[in-house]
Every structure is written in structure tokens, then in C-alpha cells.
CSV table of C-alpha atoms in Angstrom, one decimal:
chain,number,residue,atom,x,y,z
A,1,MET,CA,-37.7,-188.6,65.2
A,2,ALA,CA,-34.1,-189.2,64.0
A,3,LYS,CA,-32.0,-192.0,65.5
A,4,ASP,CA,-28.3,-191.8,66.3
A,5,LYS,CA,-25.7,-194.4,65.2
A,6,LYS,CA,-26.7,-196.8,68.1
A,7,GLY,CA,-30.3,-196.7,67.1
A,8,LYS,CA,-31.3,-194.5,70.0
A,9,LYS,CA,-33.7,-191.7,69.5
A,10,ALA,CA,-31.9,-188.4,69.4
A,11,GLU,CA,-33.2,-185.8,71.8
A,12,LYS,CA,-34.3,-182.4,70.4
A,13,THR,CA,-32.3,-179.5,71.7
A,14,LYS,CA,-34.6,-176.9,73.1
A,15,ILE,CA,-33.7,-173.3,72.3
A,16,GLN,CA,-34.6,-171.0,75.2
A,17,PRO,CA,-36.1,-167.7,74.1
A,18,LYS,CA,-34.0,-164.7,75.0
A,19,LYS,CA,-35.2,-162.8,78.0
A,20,LYS,CA,-36.2,-159.2,77.2
A,21,THR,CA,-33.9,-156.8,79.0
A,22,LYS,CA,-35.1,-153.4,79.9
A,23,THR,CA,-32.9,-150.8,78.1
A,24,THR,CA,-32.7,-147.4,79.7
A,25,ASP,CA,-32.6,-144.5,77.3
A,26,LYS,CA,-29.5,-142.7,78.4
A,27,TRP,CA,-30.7,-139.4,76.8
A,28,LYS,CA,-33.5,-139.2,79.2
A,29,LYS,CA,-31.0,-138.9,82.0
A,30,LYS,CA,-29.1,-136.1,80.4
A,31,THR,CA,-29.8,-132.4,80.5
A,32,TRP,CA,-29.0,-129.6,78.1
A,33,TYR,CA,-26.9,-126.7,79.4
A,34,ALA,CA,-26.2,-123.3,77.8
A,35,ILE,CA,-22.6,-122.3,78.0
A,36,ILE,CA,-22.5,-118.6,79.0
A,37,ALA,CA,-19.7,-116.0,78.6
A,38,PRO,CA,-18.8,-113.8,81.6
A,39,GLU,CA,-20.2,-110.3,82.0
A,40,GLU,CA,-17.2,-108.7,80.2
A,41,PHE,CA,-18.5,-110.4,77.1
A,42,GLU,CA,-22.2,-109.5,77.8
A,43,ARG,CA,-23.0,-113.0,79.0
A,44,LYS,CA,-23.4,-114.2,75.4
A,45,GLN,CA,-24.2,-117.9,74.8
A,46,LEU,CA,-21.1,-119.6,73.5
A,47,GLY,CA,-22.9,-122.8,72.8
A,48,GLU,CA,-24.8,-125.6,74.5
A,49,THR,CA,-24.1,-129.2,75.5
A,50,VAL,CA,-25.8,-132.1,77.0
A,51,VAL,CA,-24.5,-134.1,80.0
A,52,GLU,CA,-25.8,-136.6,82.6
A,53,LYS,CA,-23.9,-135.1,85.5
A,54,PRO,CA,-23.5,-131.3,85.6
A,55,GLU,CA,-20.3,-131.6,87.6
A,56,ASN,CA,-18.7,-133.1,84.5
A,57,LEU,CA,-18.9,-129.7,82.9
A,58,ILE,CA,-16.7,-128.0,85.5
A,59,GLY,CA,-13.3,-127.2,84.0
A,60,ARG,CA,-14.3,-127.9,80.4
A,61,VAL,CA,-12.6,-125.4,77.9
A,62,ILE,CA,-14.6,-123.9,75.0
A,63,ASN,CA,-12.9,-122.3,72.0
A,64,ILE,CA,-14.6,-119.6,70.0
A,65,THR,CA,-13.4,-117.0,67.4
A,66,GLY,CA,-13.7,-113.3,67.9
A,67,ARG,CA,-16.0,-113.2,64.9
A,68,GLU,CA,-18.4,-115.7,66.4
A,69,LEU,CA,-18.3,-114.1,69.8
A,70,ALA,CA,-18.7,-110.4,68.8
A,71,ASN,CA,-19.8,-110.6,65.2
A,72,GLN,CA,-16.6,-108.9,64.1
A,73,PRO,CA,-15.3,-110.4,60.9
A,74,LYS,CA,-11.9,-108.8,61.5
A,75,LYS,CA,-11.4,-110.9,64.6
A,76,GLN,CA,-11.8,-114.2,62.7
A,77,HIS,CA,-8.1,-115.0,63.2
A,78,ILE,CA,-8.4,-114.8,67.0
A,79,GLN,CA,-9.5,-117.7,69.1
A,80,LEU,CA,-10.7,-117.0,72.6
A,81,LYS,CA,-10.7,-119.7,75.4
A,82,PHE,CA,-13.3,-119.9,78.1
A,83,LYS,CA,-13.4,-122.4,81.0
A,84,VAL,CA,-16.6,-123.5,82.8
A,85,LYS,CA,-16.3,-122.5,86.4
A,86,ASP,CA,-19.8,-123.2,87.9
A,87,ILE,CA,-23.3,-124.3,87.1
A,88,ALA,CA,-26.5,-122.3,87.9
A,89,ALA,CA,-29.8,-123.8,86.9
A,90,SER,CA,-29.4,-124.8,83.2
A,91,LYS,CA,-26.5,-122.5,82.6
A,92,ALA,CA,-22.8,-123.3,82.6
A,93,ASN,CA,-21.0,-120.0,83.5
A,94,THR,CA,-17.4,-119.5,82.2
A,95,GLU,CA,-14.4,-117.3,82.7
A,96,ALA,CA,-12.0,-116.1,80.0
A,97,ILE,CA,-8.6,-117.9,80.4
A,98,GLY,CA,-6.7,-116.9,77.3
A,99,HIS,CA,-6.6,-116.3,73.5
A,100,GLU,CA,-4.4,-117.2,70.5
A,101,VAL,CA,-3.8,-115.7,67.1
A,102,LYS,CA,-3.7,-118.2,64.2
A,103,ASP,CA,-0.3,-118.9,62.7
A,104,SER,CA,-1.6,-118.4,59.2
A,105,TYR,CA,-2.6,-114.8,60.0
A,106,LEU,CA,0.9,-114.0,61.4
A,107,LYS,CA,2.6,-115.4,58.3
A,108,ARG,CA,0.6,-113.0,56.1
A,109,ILE,CA,1.5,-109.8,58.0
A,110,ILE,CA,5.2,-110.4,58.4
A,111,ARG,CA,7.3,-109.0,55.5
A,112,ARG,CA,10.9,-109.7,54.5
A,113,ARG,CA,12.1,-106.1,54.9
A,114,SER,CA,10.7,-105.8,58.4
A,115,SER,CA,12.0,-107.0,61.8
A,116,LYS,CA,10.0,-109.3,64.1
A,117,ILE,CA,10.7,-108.9,67.8
A,118,MET,CA,9.1,-111.3,70.2
A,119,THR,CA,8.6,-111.2,74.0
A,120,VAL,CA,7.0,-113.7,76.3
A,121,GLN,CA,6.6,-112.8,80.0
A,122,ASN,CA,4.4,-113.3,83.0
A,123,TYR,CA,2.4,-110.3,84.2
A,124,ILE,CA,0.5,-109.8,87.4
A,125,THR,CA,-3.0,-108.2,87.5
A,126,LYS,CA,-4.5,-105.8,90.0
A,127,ASP,CA,-6.1,-108.7,91.8
A,128,LYS,CA,-2.8,-110.6,91.9
A,129,LYS,CA,-3.4,-113.2,89.2
A,130,THR,CA,-0.8,-114.1,86.6
A,131,TYR,CA,-1.1,-114.1,82.9
A,132,LYS,CA,1.5,-115.4,80.5
A,133,ILE,CA,1.5,-113.0,77.5
A,134,LYS,CA,3.3,-113.3,74.1
A,135,ILE,CA,3.7,-110.2,72.1
A,136,ILE,CA,5.2,-109.7,68.6
A,137,ILE,CA,6.4,-106.3,67.4
A,138,ILE,CA,6.7,-105.8,63.6
A,139,THR,CA,8.8,-102.8,62.4
A,140,GLU,CA,8.4,-100.9,59.1
A,141,ASN,CA,12.0,-101.6,58.2
A,142,LYS,CA,14.9,-103.7,59.4
A,143,ALA,CA,15.7,-102.7,63.0
A,144,SER,CA,19.2,-102.7,64.5
A,145,ARG,CA,20.2,-104.9,67.4
A,146,THR,CA,20.1,-101.9,69.8
A,147,GLN,CA,16.6,-100.9,68.5
A,148,ARG,CA,15.3,-104.4,68.9
A,149,THR,CA,16.5,-104.5,72.5
A,150,SER,CA,14.9,-101.2,73.2
A,151,LEU,CA,11.6,-102.3,71.6
A,152,ARG,CA,11.5,-105.5,73.7
A,153,LYS,CA,12.3,-103.7,76.9
A,154,GLN,CA,9.8,-100.9,76.4
A,155,THR,CA,7.1,-103.4,75.4
A,156,GLU,CA,7.6,-105.4,78.6
A,157,GLU,CA,7.6,-102.3,80.8
A,158,SER,CA,4.4,-100.9,79.1
A,159,THR,CA,2.6,-104.2,79.3
A,160,LYS,CA,3.6,-104.7,83.0
A,161,LYS,CA,2.1,-101.3,83.9
A,162,ILE,CA,-1.1,-101.8,81.9
A,163,ILE,CA,-1.8,-105.3,83.2
A,164,SER,CA,-1.1,-104.3,86.8
A,165,GLU,CA,-4.0,-101.8,86.6
A,166,LEU,CA,-6.5,-104.3,85.4
A,167,ASP,CA,-8.6,-106.9,87.2
A,168,SER,CA,-7.9,-110.4,85.8
A,169,ARG,CA,-11.5,-110.8,84.5
A,170,LYS,CA,-10.9,-107.8,82.1
A,171,VAL,CA,-7.5,-108.8,80.7
A,172,ILE,CA,-8.7,-111.0,77.7
A,173,ASP,CA,-11.4,-108.5,76.7
A,174,GLU,CA,-8.9,-105.6,76.7
A,175,ILE,CA,-6.4,-107.6,74.7
A,176,VAL,CA,-8.7,-108.7,72.0
A,177,PHE,CA,-11.3,-106.0,71.8
A,178,GLY,CA,-9.8,-103.2,73.9
A,179,THR,CA,-6.9,-100.7,73.7
A,180,ILE,CA,-3.9,-102.6,75.1
A,181,PRO,CA,-2.1,-103.1,71.7
A,182,ASN,CA,-2.6,-99.4,70.9
A,183,LYS,CA,-1.3,-98.3,74.3
A,184,ILE,CA,1.9,-100.4,73.8
A,185,TYR,CA,2.3,-99.1,70.2
A,186,GLY,CA,2.1,-95.5,71.5
A,187,ASN,CA,5.1,-96.1,73.7
A,188,LEU,CA,7.3,-97.6,70.9
A,189,LYS,CA,6.9,-95.3,67.9
A,190,SER,CA,9.6,-92.9,69.3
A,191,ILE,CA,12.2,-95.7,69.1
A,192,VAL,CA,11.7,-96.9,65.5
A,193,PRO,CA,8.8,-96.8,63.1
A,194,VAL,CA,6.5,-99.8,64.1
A,195,LYS,CA,4.1,-101.3,61.6
A,196,ARG,CA,2.0,-103.1,64.2
A,197,ILE,CA,1.8,-104.8,67.6
A,198,GLU,CA,0.2,-108.2,67.9
A,199,ILE,CA,-0.5,-109.8,71.3
A,200,THR,CA,-0.5,-113.3,69.8
A,201,LYS,CA,-1.2,-115.4,72.9
A,202,SER,CA,-2.3,-115.1,76.5
A,203,SER,CA,-3.1,-117.7,79.2
A,204,LEU,CA,-4.1,-117.5,82.8
A,205,VAL,CA,-1.4,-119.2,84.9
A,206,VAL,CA,-3.0,-121.4,87.5
């Protein structure tokens, strides 16, 4: 045994073995949940996720393109938003709360010789819920100031009537996959030649 400077025997330092700690596999506590679209979208599965506490899913927002949701390539530029509202068994049920058109798509469809008229308004549904909706009107040629004012006014009046006749749960489906843009377009063509109507964004106002 080694001695220290004073000639005393140095004591060995005993290394205590580490105690084995029980590690809990967190994954065993978690459960998989399928995220389901509402009936208006045929209750299709939007995805799946794993959580330990199902209540943590409530309020979560899921984004999915129109192409992914409905297998329609022409809807790739549209992103729909769904929010988890309740849990039933291993399913997280959602409601549609809005949509948005990608900026890159809008840049491609707007031409120099046309006019772009934009309107953003709140509209009330048949069941008294409010949606904030942004609409862009693109004309074939340059529109005068008077024509732009008329287009904006007619668009807002038409949209107000259409939304007031719909239940809130049907609004997003009708905007993205339904006839709302065509109905608005039909009320504008007598004012000035219109190239297209794009409902570029909508959101449920809470």
C-alpha cells in the first residue's frame, strides 16, 4: 500500500457502484389516434398521432392540401385547416376552420393587363357563426375605378347571401370543392369581363 508524505498508509477510495434505476418506457404510456375529417369530407383520415394524454389533442390544428384530402391534383395549391374538437375511442374528430391559397399560385394567375380587386369581410352563417373571408377578383382587362367599386360591392353582397344560407360546417367544403366561386362569378360578369374569382382565405372567427 502506498504511503503519504508523513509515512502514513494512504487509504483506498472505495468507488460505490451506481444503483440501477428503473427507466419507464414513455412510449408504452402513449396511444395512437387517427385524426378524422368531419362528415362533409367523408370522415377521411387526415393523419395519425401518438400522445400520452388524449386531452392534449383537443384544439390541435392540422393542415392538409386539397390534393391530399380529395385526391384532386388541381387543388394542390389550397391548404385546408382542421381543428380537433373531441376524442372518441381511438379517433380524434375534427372540424374545418379555414383554408388558404398559396401565394405562389396567386402570382402565377395575375397578369399585368388585368385588374385585381380584393375584399375582406366577416360573414354570418345560417347557424350564426362568423367566417372571415378574403376574395380576389381578377378581370380580363384593366377595370376603371367605378367598375372596381361595383365589383367589390357586388362580390360582398353575393357572398353575404350565399354564406347566410349555409350551416357553418359546410362553408369550407363549399368554398374549396363547391360552387360558391361560380355563384359569385355569375353575378359579376354583367359589370365587366371577369377572368376568375379566387376565395383566397377563410377562417372561423371564434
